[in-house]
Short mmCIF file of C-alpha atoms and ligand atoms in Angstrom, two decimals:
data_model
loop_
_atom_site.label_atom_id
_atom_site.label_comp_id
_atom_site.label_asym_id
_atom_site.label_seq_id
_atom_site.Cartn_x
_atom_site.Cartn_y
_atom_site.Cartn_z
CA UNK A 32 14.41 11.94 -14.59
CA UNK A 33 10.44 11.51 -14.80
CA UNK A 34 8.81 8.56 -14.58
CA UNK A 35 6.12 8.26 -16.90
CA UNK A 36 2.87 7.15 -14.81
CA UNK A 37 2.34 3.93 -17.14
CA UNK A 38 5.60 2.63 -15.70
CA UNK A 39 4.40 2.80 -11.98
CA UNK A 40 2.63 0.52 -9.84
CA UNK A 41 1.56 0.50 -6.42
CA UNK A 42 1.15 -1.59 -3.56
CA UNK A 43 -2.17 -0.85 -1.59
CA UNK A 44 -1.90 -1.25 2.53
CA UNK A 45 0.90 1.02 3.62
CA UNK A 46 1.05 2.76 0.53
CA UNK A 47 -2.48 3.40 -0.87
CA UNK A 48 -4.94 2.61 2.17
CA UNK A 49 -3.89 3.68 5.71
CA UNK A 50 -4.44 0.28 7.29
CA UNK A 51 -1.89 1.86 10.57
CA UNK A 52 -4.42 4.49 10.75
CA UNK A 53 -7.74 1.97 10.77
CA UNK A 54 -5.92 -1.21 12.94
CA UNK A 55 -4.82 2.17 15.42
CA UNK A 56 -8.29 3.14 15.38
CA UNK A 57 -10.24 -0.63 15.60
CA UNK A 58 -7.48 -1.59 18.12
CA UNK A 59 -8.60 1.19 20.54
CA UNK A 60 -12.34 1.19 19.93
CA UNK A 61 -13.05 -2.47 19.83
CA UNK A 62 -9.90 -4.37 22.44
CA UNK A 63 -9.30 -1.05 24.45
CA UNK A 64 -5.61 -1.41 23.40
CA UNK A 65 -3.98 1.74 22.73
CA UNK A 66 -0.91 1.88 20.09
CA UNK A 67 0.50 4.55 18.74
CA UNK A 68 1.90 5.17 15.22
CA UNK A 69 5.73 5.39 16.01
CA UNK A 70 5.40 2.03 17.96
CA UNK A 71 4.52 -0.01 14.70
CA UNK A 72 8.58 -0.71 14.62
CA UNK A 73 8.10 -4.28 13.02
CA UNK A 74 5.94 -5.13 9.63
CA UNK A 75 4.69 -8.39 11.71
CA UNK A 76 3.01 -5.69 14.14
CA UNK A 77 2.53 -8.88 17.06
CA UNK A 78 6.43 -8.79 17.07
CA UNK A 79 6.77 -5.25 18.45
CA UNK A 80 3.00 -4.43 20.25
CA UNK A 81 2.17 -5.90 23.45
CA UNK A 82 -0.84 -7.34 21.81
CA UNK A 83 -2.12 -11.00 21.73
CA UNK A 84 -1.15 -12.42 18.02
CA UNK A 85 -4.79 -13.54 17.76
CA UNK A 86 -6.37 -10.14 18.30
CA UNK A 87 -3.55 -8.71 15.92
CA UNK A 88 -4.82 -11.74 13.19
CA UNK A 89 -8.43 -10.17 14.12
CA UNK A 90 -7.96 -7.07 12.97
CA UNK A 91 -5.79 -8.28 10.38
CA UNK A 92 -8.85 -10.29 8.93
CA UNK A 93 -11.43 -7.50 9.11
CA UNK A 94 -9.28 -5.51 7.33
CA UNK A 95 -8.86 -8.01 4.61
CA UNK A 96 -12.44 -8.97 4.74
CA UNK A 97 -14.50 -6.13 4.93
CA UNK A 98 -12.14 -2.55 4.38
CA UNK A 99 -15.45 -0.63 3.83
CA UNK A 100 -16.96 -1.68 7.00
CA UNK A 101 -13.55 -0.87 9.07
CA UNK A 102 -13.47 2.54 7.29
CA UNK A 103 -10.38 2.49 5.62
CA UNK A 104 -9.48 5.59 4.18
CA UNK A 105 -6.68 6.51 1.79
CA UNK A 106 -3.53 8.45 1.99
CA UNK A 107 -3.82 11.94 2.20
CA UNK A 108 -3.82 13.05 -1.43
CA UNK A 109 -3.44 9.73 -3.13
CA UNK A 110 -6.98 9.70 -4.35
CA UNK A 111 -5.88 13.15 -6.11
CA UNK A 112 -2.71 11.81 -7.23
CA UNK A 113 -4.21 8.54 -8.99
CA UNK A 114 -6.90 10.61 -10.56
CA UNK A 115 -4.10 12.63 -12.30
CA UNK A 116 -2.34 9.48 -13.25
CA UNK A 117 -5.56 8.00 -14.51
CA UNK A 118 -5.53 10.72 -16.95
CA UNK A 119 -2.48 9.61 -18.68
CA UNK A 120 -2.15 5.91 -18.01
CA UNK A 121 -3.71 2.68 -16.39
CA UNK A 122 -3.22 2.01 -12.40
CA UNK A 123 -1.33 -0.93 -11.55
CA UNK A 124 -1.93 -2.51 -7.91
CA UNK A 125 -0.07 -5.32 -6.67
CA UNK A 126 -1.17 -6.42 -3.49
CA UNK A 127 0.13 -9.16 -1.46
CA UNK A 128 -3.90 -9.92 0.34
CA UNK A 129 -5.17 -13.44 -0.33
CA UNK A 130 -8.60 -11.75 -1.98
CA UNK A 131 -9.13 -9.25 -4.40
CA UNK A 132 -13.48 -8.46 -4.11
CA UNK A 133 -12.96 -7.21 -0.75
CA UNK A 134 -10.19 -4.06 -1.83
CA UNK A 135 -11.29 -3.93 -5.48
CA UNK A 136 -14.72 -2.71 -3.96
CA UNK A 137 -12.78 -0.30 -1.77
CA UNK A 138 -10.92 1.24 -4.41
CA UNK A 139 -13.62 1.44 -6.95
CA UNK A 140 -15.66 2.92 -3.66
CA UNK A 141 -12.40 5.30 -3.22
CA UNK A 142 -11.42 6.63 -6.30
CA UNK A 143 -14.79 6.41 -7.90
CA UNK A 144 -16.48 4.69 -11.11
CA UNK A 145 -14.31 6.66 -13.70
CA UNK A 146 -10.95 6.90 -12.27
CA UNK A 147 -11.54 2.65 -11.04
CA UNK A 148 -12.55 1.89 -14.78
CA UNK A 149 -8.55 2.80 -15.79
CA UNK A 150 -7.63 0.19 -12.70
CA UNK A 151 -5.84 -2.87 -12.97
CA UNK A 152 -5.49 -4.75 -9.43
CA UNK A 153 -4.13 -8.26 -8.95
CA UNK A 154 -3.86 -9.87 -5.78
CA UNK A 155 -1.18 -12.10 -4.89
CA UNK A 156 -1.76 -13.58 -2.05
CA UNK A 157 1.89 -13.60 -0.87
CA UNK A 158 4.29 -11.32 -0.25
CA UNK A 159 7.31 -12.96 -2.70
CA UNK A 160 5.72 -12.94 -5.66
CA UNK A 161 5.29 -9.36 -6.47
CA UNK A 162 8.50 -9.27 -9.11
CA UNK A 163 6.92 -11.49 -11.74
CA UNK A 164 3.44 -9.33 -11.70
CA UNK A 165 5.30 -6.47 -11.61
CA UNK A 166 6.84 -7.10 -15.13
CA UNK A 167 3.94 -8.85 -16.65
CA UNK A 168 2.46 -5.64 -16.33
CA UNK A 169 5.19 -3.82 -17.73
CA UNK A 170 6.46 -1.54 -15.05
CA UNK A 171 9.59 -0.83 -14.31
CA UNK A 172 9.06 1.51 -10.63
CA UNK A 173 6.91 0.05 -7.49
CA UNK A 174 6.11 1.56 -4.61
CA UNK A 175 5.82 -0.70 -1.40
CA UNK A 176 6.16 -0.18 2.47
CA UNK A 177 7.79 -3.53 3.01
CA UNK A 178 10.98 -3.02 3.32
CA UNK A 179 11.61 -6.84 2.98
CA UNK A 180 10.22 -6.58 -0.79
CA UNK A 181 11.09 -3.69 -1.75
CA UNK A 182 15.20 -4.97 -1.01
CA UNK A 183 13.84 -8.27 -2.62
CA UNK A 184 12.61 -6.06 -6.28
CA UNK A 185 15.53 -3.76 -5.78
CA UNK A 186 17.39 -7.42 -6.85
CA UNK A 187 15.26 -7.90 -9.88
CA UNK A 188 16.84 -6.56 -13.09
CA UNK A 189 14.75 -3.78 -15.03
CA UNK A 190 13.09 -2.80 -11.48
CA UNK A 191 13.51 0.12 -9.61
CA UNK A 192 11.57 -0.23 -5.63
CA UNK A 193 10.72 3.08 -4.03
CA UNK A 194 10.32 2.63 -0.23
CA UNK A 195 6.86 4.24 1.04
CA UNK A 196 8.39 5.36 4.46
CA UNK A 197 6.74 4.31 7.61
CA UNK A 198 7.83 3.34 11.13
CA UNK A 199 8.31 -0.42 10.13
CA UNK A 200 10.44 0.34 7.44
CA UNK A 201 12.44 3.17 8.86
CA UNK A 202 16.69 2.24 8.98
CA UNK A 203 15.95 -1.03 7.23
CA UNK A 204 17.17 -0.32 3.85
CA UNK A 205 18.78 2.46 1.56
CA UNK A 206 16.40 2.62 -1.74
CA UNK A 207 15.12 5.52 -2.66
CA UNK A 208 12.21 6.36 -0.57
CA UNK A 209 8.96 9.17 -0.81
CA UNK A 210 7.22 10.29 2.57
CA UNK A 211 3.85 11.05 0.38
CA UNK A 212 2.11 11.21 -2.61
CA UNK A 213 3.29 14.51 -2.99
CA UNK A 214 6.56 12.64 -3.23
CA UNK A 215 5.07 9.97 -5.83
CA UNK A 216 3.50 12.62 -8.29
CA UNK A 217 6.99 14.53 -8.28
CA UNK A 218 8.37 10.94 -9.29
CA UNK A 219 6.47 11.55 -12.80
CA UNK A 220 5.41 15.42 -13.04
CA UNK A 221 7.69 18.42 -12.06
MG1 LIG B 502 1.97 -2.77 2.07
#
């Protein structure tokens, strides 16, 4: 069964934005801390990296704060992807960070002036409230790396969670999952 790309939304860090890839990268350049990808075991990275919590919340903030300045890139092949979607339907992001400026000039920086006019990007500010914005804006399929909210959606009637794997969510639930957005566009085109 297809999905129809109108029906889909997305979460953004994790899923969208490779924020392992950029805290990886800031962690080593900037605190000397090396970390490697398959040691992210925990979604609250301070619980499984010998890192202090307040350089962890450091990191955390530029990332939030200033994306474009940390050099946040996307996924491979999600800008591609969400182009092709754009085509045929709005894109719905549902993020759980506190402000929206910061990533809404990311992603119109990402996916460019066209593709970002078809966007629609709300900001939640917490991680337990993704259900309600998910049917106010009529979808019925998400795609998160949490595997906490995704078993939390997977609860909610008339919504289907997808599991974006990644280290932190590996063994913790059994939704259906995609490795890549190869795996999300075969969700909605053969
Ligand atoms: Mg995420």
């Amino acid at each position: 069964m297809r999905i129809h790309p109108s029906l889909i939304g997305f979460d953004i860090d994790g899923v969208v934005a490779d924020t392992m890839e950029a805290f990886i990268r800031i962690a080593a350049s900037d605190y000397g801390t090396i970390v490697l990808p398959e040691q992210i075991t925990e979604f609250q990275v301070e619980d499984c990296l010998d890192m202090a919590p307040e350089t962890v919340a450091e990191i955390f903030a530029r990332l939030l704060e200033e994306p474009i300045a940390c050099g946040l890139q996307m996924m491979p092949y999600a800008r591609k992807v969400l182009s092709e979607f754009s085509w045929q339907a709005p894109l719905t992001f549902i993020t759980a960070r506190p402000q929206k400026k910061p990533i809404a000039r990311w992603l119109k920086r990402e996916l460019g002036p066209q593709v970002y006019g078809q966007v629609r990007l709300i900001a939640t500010g917490e991680h337990d409230s993704k259900a309600e914005h998910i049917r106010k804006m009529g979808l019925a399929v998400f795609v998160d790396d949490r595997a906490q909210t995704c078993l939390q959606l997977a609860r909610e009637e008339g919504i289907s969670p997808i599991v974006y794997r990644q280290p932190w969510n590996r063994g913790r639930h059994a939704l259906p999952e995609v490795e890549s957005w190869l795996g999300i566009r075969r969700l909605c085109f053969a």
